[in-house]
Short mmCIF file of C-alpha atoms in Angstrom, two decimals:
data_model
loop_
_atom_site.label_atom_id
_atom_site.label_comp_id
_atom_site.label_asym_id
_atom_site.label_seq_id
_atom_site.Cartn_x
_atom_site.Cartn_y
_atom_site.Cartn_z
CA UNK A 1 64.55 206.26 102.16
CA UNK A 2 65.40 206.67 105.89
CA UNK A 3 68.89 207.04 105.28
CA UNK A 4 67.93 210.36 102.76
CA UNK A 5 65.61 211.51 105.70
CA UNK A 6 68.12 211.40 108.15
CA UNK A 7 70.62 213.31 106.04
CA UNK A 8 71.84 216.65 107.32
CA UNK A 9 71.04 219.59 104.76
CA UNK A 10 73.07 221.65 103.47
CA UNK A 11 75.46 220.08 106.22
CA UNK A 12 77.36 220.98 109.26
CA UNK A 13 75.25 222.17 111.92
CA UNK A 14 72.01 222.07 110.23
CA UNK A 15 69.07 219.61 111.42
CA UNK A 16 68.35 216.84 109.22
CA UNK A 17 65.95 216.97 106.08
CA UNK A 18 63.33 215.33 108.52
CA UNK A 19 63.43 217.93 110.81
CA UNK A 20 63.14 220.61 107.94
CA UNK A 21 60.04 218.79 106.93
CA UNK A 22 58.87 218.97 110.61
CA UNK A 23 59.20 222.86 110.56
CA UNK A 24 57.67 223.24 107.21
CA UNK A 25 54.82 221.45 108.43
CA UNK A 26 54.36 223.28 111.65
CA UNK A 27 54.90 226.42 110.22
CA UNK A 28 52.03 225.53 107.56
CA UNK A 29 49.62 224.56 110.15
CA UNK A 30 50.17 227.98 112.30
CA UNK A 31 50.09 230.01 109.16
CA UNK A 32 47.08 228.57 107.42
CA UNK A 33 45.32 229.62 110.93
CA UNK A 34 46.91 232.70 110.72
CA UNK A 35 45.74 233.36 106.90
CA UNK A 36 41.92 232.62 107.72
CA UNK A 37 42.00 234.89 110.55
CA UNK A 38 43.77 237.64 108.91
CA UNK A 39 45.03 237.58 105.51
CA UNK A 40 42.12 236.82 103.75
CA UNK A 41 40.77 240.01 105.19
CA UNK A 42 43.62 241.93 104.64
CA UNK A 43 43.76 245.30 103.07
CA UNK A 44 46.81 245.64 101.01
CA UNK A 45 46.10 248.87 99.54
CA UNK A 46 44.65 251.12 101.98
CA UNK A 47 46.80 253.90 103.13
CA UNK A 48 45.48 253.78 106.53
CA UNK A 49 45.80 250.03 106.71
CA UNK A 50 48.10 248.22 108.98
CA UNK A 51 48.47 245.82 106.20
CA UNK A 52 49.04 248.39 103.50
CA UNK A 53 52.01 246.75 101.19
CA UNK A 54 50.87 248.62 98.00
CA UNK A 55 50.62 252.02 100.17
CA UNK A 56 54.16 251.65 101.48
CA UNK A 57 55.08 250.88 97.88
CA UNK A 58 53.69 254.03 96.55
CA UNK A 59 55.18 256.06 99.36
CA UNK A 60 51.38 256.87 100.63
CA UNK A 61 51.10 254.94 103.76
CA UNK A 62 50.33 256.62 107.38
CA UNK A 63 53.63 256.63 109.58
CA UNK A 64 54.95 254.61 111.26
CA UNK A 65 53.77 251.89 108.76
CA UNK A 66 55.53 253.90 105.81
CA UNK A 67 58.84 253.32 107.81
CA UNK A 68 58.65 249.15 107.62
CA UNK A 69 60.05 248.72 104.01
CA UNK A 70 61.56 245.22 104.11
CA UNK A 71 58.31 243.05 103.44
CA UNK A 72 56.67 245.41 101.25
CA UNK A 73 59.86 245.25 99.02
CA UNK A 74 60.30 241.54 99.47
CA UNK A 75 56.64 240.96 98.37
CA UNK A 76 57.37 243.40 95.25
CA UNK A 77 60.61 241.41 94.31
CA UNK A 78 58.74 238.08 94.53
CA UNK A 79 55.76 239.13 92.89
CA UNK A 80 57.49 240.35 89.85
CA UNK A 81 59.79 237.44 89.53
CA UNK A 82 56.82 234.91 89.81
CA UNK A 83 54.28 236.76 87.40
CA UNK A 84 56.99 236.15 84.83
CA UNK A 85 55.68 232.59 84.87
CA UNK A 86 51.93 232.84 85.87
CA UNK A 87 49.70 235.11 87.47
CA UNK A 88 49.55 235.14 91.51
CA UNK A 89 47.47 236.24 94.00
CA UNK A 90 48.40 238.64 96.50
CA UNK A 91 47.35 237.04 99.42
CA UNK A 92 48.42 233.51 98.36
CA UNK A 93 51.92 235.45 97.92
CA UNK A 94 51.58 236.84 101.45
CA UNK A 95 50.82 233.57 102.43
CA UNK A 96 53.83 231.94 101.31
CA UNK A 97 56.21 234.43 102.51
CA UNK A 98 54.51 234.07 105.90
CA UNK A 99 55.21 230.22 105.93
CA UNK A 100 58.73 230.89 104.83
CA UNK A 101 59.33 233.47 107.70
CA UNK A 102 57.71 231.06 110.38
CA UNK A 103 60.07 228.07 109.10
CA UNK A 104 62.96 230.21 109.56
CA UNK A 105 62.06 231.30 112.98
CA UNK A 106 62.01 228.09 113.74
CA UNK A 107 65.47 227.36 112.18
CA UNK A 108 66.94 230.34 113.77
CA UNK A 109 65.69 229.18 117.16
CA UNK A 110 67.14 226.09 116.89
CA UNK A 111 70.74 227.36 116.28
CA UNK A 112 69.84 229.74 119.27
CA UNK A 113 68.98 226.94 121.37
CA UNK A 114 72.17 225.09 120.76
CA UNK A 115 73.81 227.84 122.29
CA UNK A 116 72.16 227.53 125.79
CA UNK A 117 71.59 223.70 125.49
CA UNK A 118 73.93 220.71 125.09
CA UNK A 119 72.00 218.39 122.62
CA UNK A 120 71.76 219.37 119.45
CA UNK A 121 69.30 216.43 118.46
CA UNK A 122 67.10 217.43 121.44
CA UNK A 123 67.27 220.98 120.29
CA UNK A 124 66.22 220.46 116.65
CA UNK A 125 62.88 218.64 117.80
CA UNK A 126 61.98 221.02 120.72
CA UNK A 127 62.76 224.46 118.66
CA UNK A 128 59.03 224.33 117.55
CA UNK A 129 58.20 225.21 121.31
CA UNK A 130 58.47 228.67 120.04
CA UNK A 131 55.07 228.17 118.16
CA UNK A 132 53.30 227.91 121.35
CA UNK A 133 53.61 231.55 122.44
CA UNK A 134 53.46 232.44 118.74
CA UNK A 135 50.07 230.60 118.61
CA UNK A 136 48.87 233.16 121.24
CA UNK A 137 50.30 236.33 120.29
CA UNK A 138 50.07 235.98 116.74
CA UNK A 139 46.46 234.50 116.30
CA UNK A 140 44.37 233.71 119.64
CA UNK A 141 45.02 236.95 121.29
CA UNK A 142 45.66 239.18 118.72
CA UNK A 143 43.47 241.24 116.80
CA UNK A 144 45.39 242.94 114.38
CA UNK A 145 47.30 242.22 111.04
CA UNK A 146 50.50 243.80 110.44
CA UNK A 147 52.58 242.60 107.56
CA UNK A 148 55.63 242.90 109.70
CA UNK A 149 55.01 240.88 112.44
CA UNK A 150 56.27 237.36 111.75
CA UNK A 151 59.62 239.03 110.48
CA UNK A 152 59.82 241.21 113.57
CA UNK A 153 60.19 237.75 115.59
CA UNK A 154 62.70 236.18 112.69
CA UNK A 155 65.33 239.18 112.94
CA UNK A 156 65.03 239.21 116.93
CA UNK A 157 65.70 235.34 117.25
CA UNK A 158 68.25 235.44 114.37
CA UNK A 159 69.87 238.71 116.28
CA UNK A 160 70.03 237.08 119.52
CA UNK A 161 71.82 234.01 118.05
CA UNK A 162 74.22 236.64 116.30
CA UNK A 163 75.09 237.90 119.54
CA UNK A 164 75.40 235.04 121.72
CA UNK A 165 77.44 233.05 119.27
CA UNK A 166 79.68 236.54 118.54
CA UNK A 167 78.91 236.49 115.04
CA UNK A 168 79.49 240.38 114.78
CA UNK A 169 79.47 240.78 111.19
CA UNK A 170 76.37 238.80 110.72
CA UNK A 171 74.66 240.55 113.63
CA UNK A 172 75.22 243.95 111.62
CA UNK A 173 73.60 242.18 108.49
CA UNK A 174 70.73 241.17 110.26
CA UNK A 175 70.50 244.17 112.03
CA UNK A 176 70.25 246.42 109.26
CA UNK A 177 67.42 244.61 107.70
CA UNK A 178 65.80 244.39 111.29
CA UNK A 179 65.67 247.92 111.37
CA UNK A 180 64.07 248.27 107.88
CA UNK A 181 61.42 245.77 109.06
CA UNK A 182 60.52 247.24 112.58
CA UNK A 183 61.82 249.68 115.08
CA UNK A 184 61.66 246.52 117.75
CA UNK A 185 65.02 245.84 116.16
CA UNK A 186 66.93 248.18 118.40
CA UNK A 187 66.42 246.12 121.31
CA UNK A 188 69.20 244.24 119.95
CA UNK A 189 71.41 246.78 121.08
CA UNK A 190 70.27 246.64 124.63
CA UNK A 191 70.88 242.49 124.34
CA UNK A 192 74.40 243.10 122.61
CA UNK A 193 75.15 245.44 125.83
CA UNK A 194 73.60 243.15 128.41
CA UNK A 195 75.47 240.01 127.04
CA UNK A 196 78.52 242.00 126.99
CA UNK A 197 78.19 243.25 130.27
CA UNK A 198 81.66 242.71 131.34
CA UNK A 199 83.22 244.23 128.15
CA UNK A 200 81.26 247.18 127.92
CA UNK A 201 84.37 249.80 127.79
CA UNK A 202 86.14 247.33 125.26
CA UNK A 203 86.86 249.00 121.98
CA UNK A 204 84.87 246.14 120.26
CA UNK A 205 81.89 246.56 122.49
CA UNK A 206 81.89 250.25 121.64
CA UNK A 207 82.28 250.18 118.15
CA UNK A 208 79.49 247.50 117.45
CA UNK A 209 77.09 249.34 119.66
CA UNK A 210 78.20 252.99 118.00
CA UNK A 211 77.55 251.49 114.49
CA UNK A 212 74.15 249.67 115.35
CA UNK A 213 73.18 253.20 117.12
CA UNK A 214 74.03 255.07 114.05
CA UNK A 215 72.38 252.56 111.98
CA UNK A 216 69.11 252.63 113.71
CA UNK A 217 68.78 256.49 114.50
CA UNK A 218 70.17 257.15 110.75
CA UNK A 219 68.05 255.07 108.87
CA UNK A 220 64.81 256.83 110.58
CA UNK A 221 66.17 260.19 110.15
CA UNK A 222 67.01 259.35 106.43
CA UNK A 223 63.91 257.62 106.08
CA UNK A 224 62.13 260.88 107.55
CA UNK A 225 63.93 263.28 105.13
CA UNK A 226 63.12 261.18 101.67
CA UNK A 227 59.74 259.69 102.15
CA UNK A 228 56.73 262.22 101.24
CA UNK A 229 55.31 263.64 104.37
CA UNK A 230 52.11 261.73 105.46
CA UNK A 231 49.86 261.50 108.37
CA UNK A 232 51.06 259.76 111.45
CA UNK A 233 53.55 259.60 114.02
CA UNK A 234 56.92 257.79 114.78
CA UNK A 235 56.76 257.54 118.39
CA UNK A 236 53.98 258.41 120.94
CA UNK A 237 54.06 258.94 124.63
CA UNK A 238 51.26 256.34 125.70
CA UNK A 239 51.40 256.15 129.29
CA UNK A 240 48.16 257.99 130.04
CA UNK A 241 46.19 255.95 127.83
CA UNK A 242 47.73 252.74 129.44
CA UNK A 243 47.20 253.62 132.66
CA UNK A 244 43.74 254.38 131.99
CA UNK A 245 42.89 250.98 130.55
CA UNK A 246 43.56 249.65 133.66
CA UNK A 247 40.13 251.03 135.12
CA UNK A 248 38.40 250.65 131.64
CA UNK A 249 38.98 247.58 130.37
CA UNK A 250 37.02 244.69 132.02
CA UNK A 251 38.82 242.63 134.81
CA UNK A 252 38.30 239.26 132.87
CA UNK A 253 40.00 240.88 129.89
CA UNK A 254 42.74 241.89 131.99
CA UNK A 255 43.19 238.67 133.55
CA UNK A 256 42.93 236.57 130.30
CA UNK A 257 45.81 239.07 129.05
CA UNK A 258 47.70 238.71 131.81
CA UNK A 259 47.65 234.77 132.05
CA UNK A 260 47.75 233.88 128.54
CA UNK A 261 50.34 236.17 127.12
CA UNK A 262 53.13 234.01 125.63
CA UNK A 263 50.52 231.20 126.49
CA UNK A 264 51.27 231.35 130.20
CA UNK A 265 55.02 230.78 129.95
CA UNK A 266 56.00 234.36 131.41
CA UNK A 267 54.49 232.21 134.97
CA UNK A 268 57.41 229.59 134.52
CA UNK A 269 59.67 232.77 134.15
CA UNK A 270 58.27 234.38 137.37
CA UNK A 271 58.71 231.17 138.91
CA UNK A 272 62.41 230.73 137.59
CA UNK A 273 63.50 233.87 139.97
CA UNK A 274 60.69 233.57 142.63
CA UNK A 275 61.87 230.03 143.49
CA UNK A 276 65.87 230.93 142.95
CA UNK A 277 66.84 228.55 140.07
CA UNK A 278 68.45 231.82 138.43
CA UNK A 279 71.27 231.64 140.88
CA UNK A 280 72.24 227.98 139.44
CA UNK A 281 73.19 230.07 136.32
CA UNK A 282 75.90 232.79 135.58
CA UNK A 283 77.22 234.61 132.69
CA UNK A 284 75.91 236.53 129.76
CA UNK A 285 73.68 233.76 128.44
CA UNK A 286 71.42 234.36 130.87
CA UNK A 287 71.55 238.11 131.40
CA UNK A 288 70.95 238.63 127.77
CA UNK A 289 67.32 237.48 128.47
CA UNK A 290 66.93 240.42 130.88
CA UNK A 291 65.82 242.58 128.00
CA UNK A 292 62.44 241.64 128.63
CA UNK A 293 62.51 244.31 131.70
CA UNK A 294 63.14 247.62 129.47
CA UNK A 295 60.80 245.90 126.83
CA UNK A 296 57.88 245.77 128.99
CA UNK A 297 58.57 249.20 130.48
CA UNK A 298 58.81 250.45 126.95
CA UNK A 299 55.62 248.98 126.04
CA UNK A 300 53.68 250.87 128.76
CA UNK A 301 55.34 253.85 127.65
CA UNK A 302 54.89 253.85 124.11
CA UNK A 303 52.91 251.29 122.85
CA UNK A 304 49.14 249.85 123.52
CA UNK A 305 49.31 247.87 126.47
CA UNK A 306 46.46 245.80 125.41
CA UNK A 307 47.87 244.72 121.95
CA UNK A 308 49.25 241.08 122.38
CA UNK A 309 51.30 240.88 119.10
CA UNK A 310 53.14 244.01 120.86
CA UNK A 311 54.91 241.56 123.02
CA UNK A 312 56.13 239.31 119.93
CA UNK A 313 59.52 240.83 120.03
CA UNK A 314 60.57 239.24 123.32
CA UNK A 315 58.94 235.86 122.74
CA UNK A 316 62.48 233.83 122.49
CA UNK A 317 63.68 235.49 125.68
CA UNK A 318 60.49 234.59 127.44
CA UNK A 319 60.84 230.78 125.75
CA UNK A 320 64.62 230.70 126.84
CA UNK A 321 64.39 231.45 130.49
CA UNK A 322 61.38 229.20 130.94
CA UNK A 323 63.30 226.32 129.28
CA UNK A 324 66.45 227.26 131.79
CA UNK A 325 63.67 226.89 134.61
CA UNK A 326 62.84 223.25 133.46
CA UNK A 327 66.52 222.57 132.83
CA UNK A 328 67.00 223.23 136.58
CA UNK A 329 65.09 220.33 137.59
CA UNK A 330 66.85 216.88 138.67
CA UNK A 331 66.57 214.56 135.50
CA UNK A 332 65.44 217.23 133.19
CA UNK A 333 65.37 216.46 129.30
CA UNK A 334 67.43 219.56 128.93
CA UNK A 335 71.21 219.89 129.71
CA UNK A 336 72.40 223.49 129.73
CA UNK A 337 75.76 224.34 128.25
CA UNK A 338 78.56 225.04 130.43
CA UNK A 339 80.13 227.62 128.61
CA UNK A 340 79.48 230.81 130.92
CA UNK A 341 77.56 228.81 134.01
CA UNK A 342 77.55 225.76 135.91
CA UNK A 343 74.28 224.30 136.18
CA UNK A 344 72.91 222.25 139.09
CA UNK A 345 75.45 224.02 141.33
CA UNK A 346 74.53 223.45 144.89
CA UNK A 347 73.65 226.51 147.01
#
């Protein structure tokens, strides 16, 4: 039995069967709480609903929800398949999709950690650390249900892995599905440019950047033409509202959001830079995480500053920088790879 649990499935660099079970159990736990807080109360039919899966499938949803086609069609396909064998409850089916999405986030984050840290065994067991900020931003501090939120994080983590592992063909596939899920996939273009900062004017970098830009702009332009006109907007200039919130929101709410966004892991990120620990690291693997700067600025400009779910797309970058900070300590349990930077370099 122990030999079976310790087998790698399906092989190669994948973690053991025991680790897969571990990921599933953690995913089920988080999603069970998420289910009872959000999914049980979700409105899958309302045209104004942020959970309106059927409204999207019927092309009746408000914009920008109507553009987010990936999960509604996955939901529709799975329901058609399952319905052949048995009746299925919509919310139970969505619960299963959410668990599977969360499990894939953990698996993708494990592969991402392998690009930053040496020990694959250690990486397989610490990958669920990403669940910690997810608990805060998806559940504790979150007040709204959006059916595309878990896949948002999945596509960002998977896309980030494709970039730092230089799997460009796989990146394009991930990017296309990510764009069909949520516009936040566009930030992968910035991550790609930051990672390739020394090769910005190389033909390969220009070509892939151009392809992703055309896919991004072309997809939404095409959807705008093909979809029936509905209420809503695609982009809104939200800076005046967000600045006003600074004066209107109670101080304790602002302090709560400031401290517990990402569960407080961003405090480690701030310490990483204030202490100068970041200087011990060099190269694209570090600089690709700096996408958090334009992202936070864009939240201030175009999103709702107080919605903690709006920050879920940069969770992997915050977690990676926090782990790099922890790895800078002597005798740390984390050992960074030496692919692009030399850790523990004396000042």
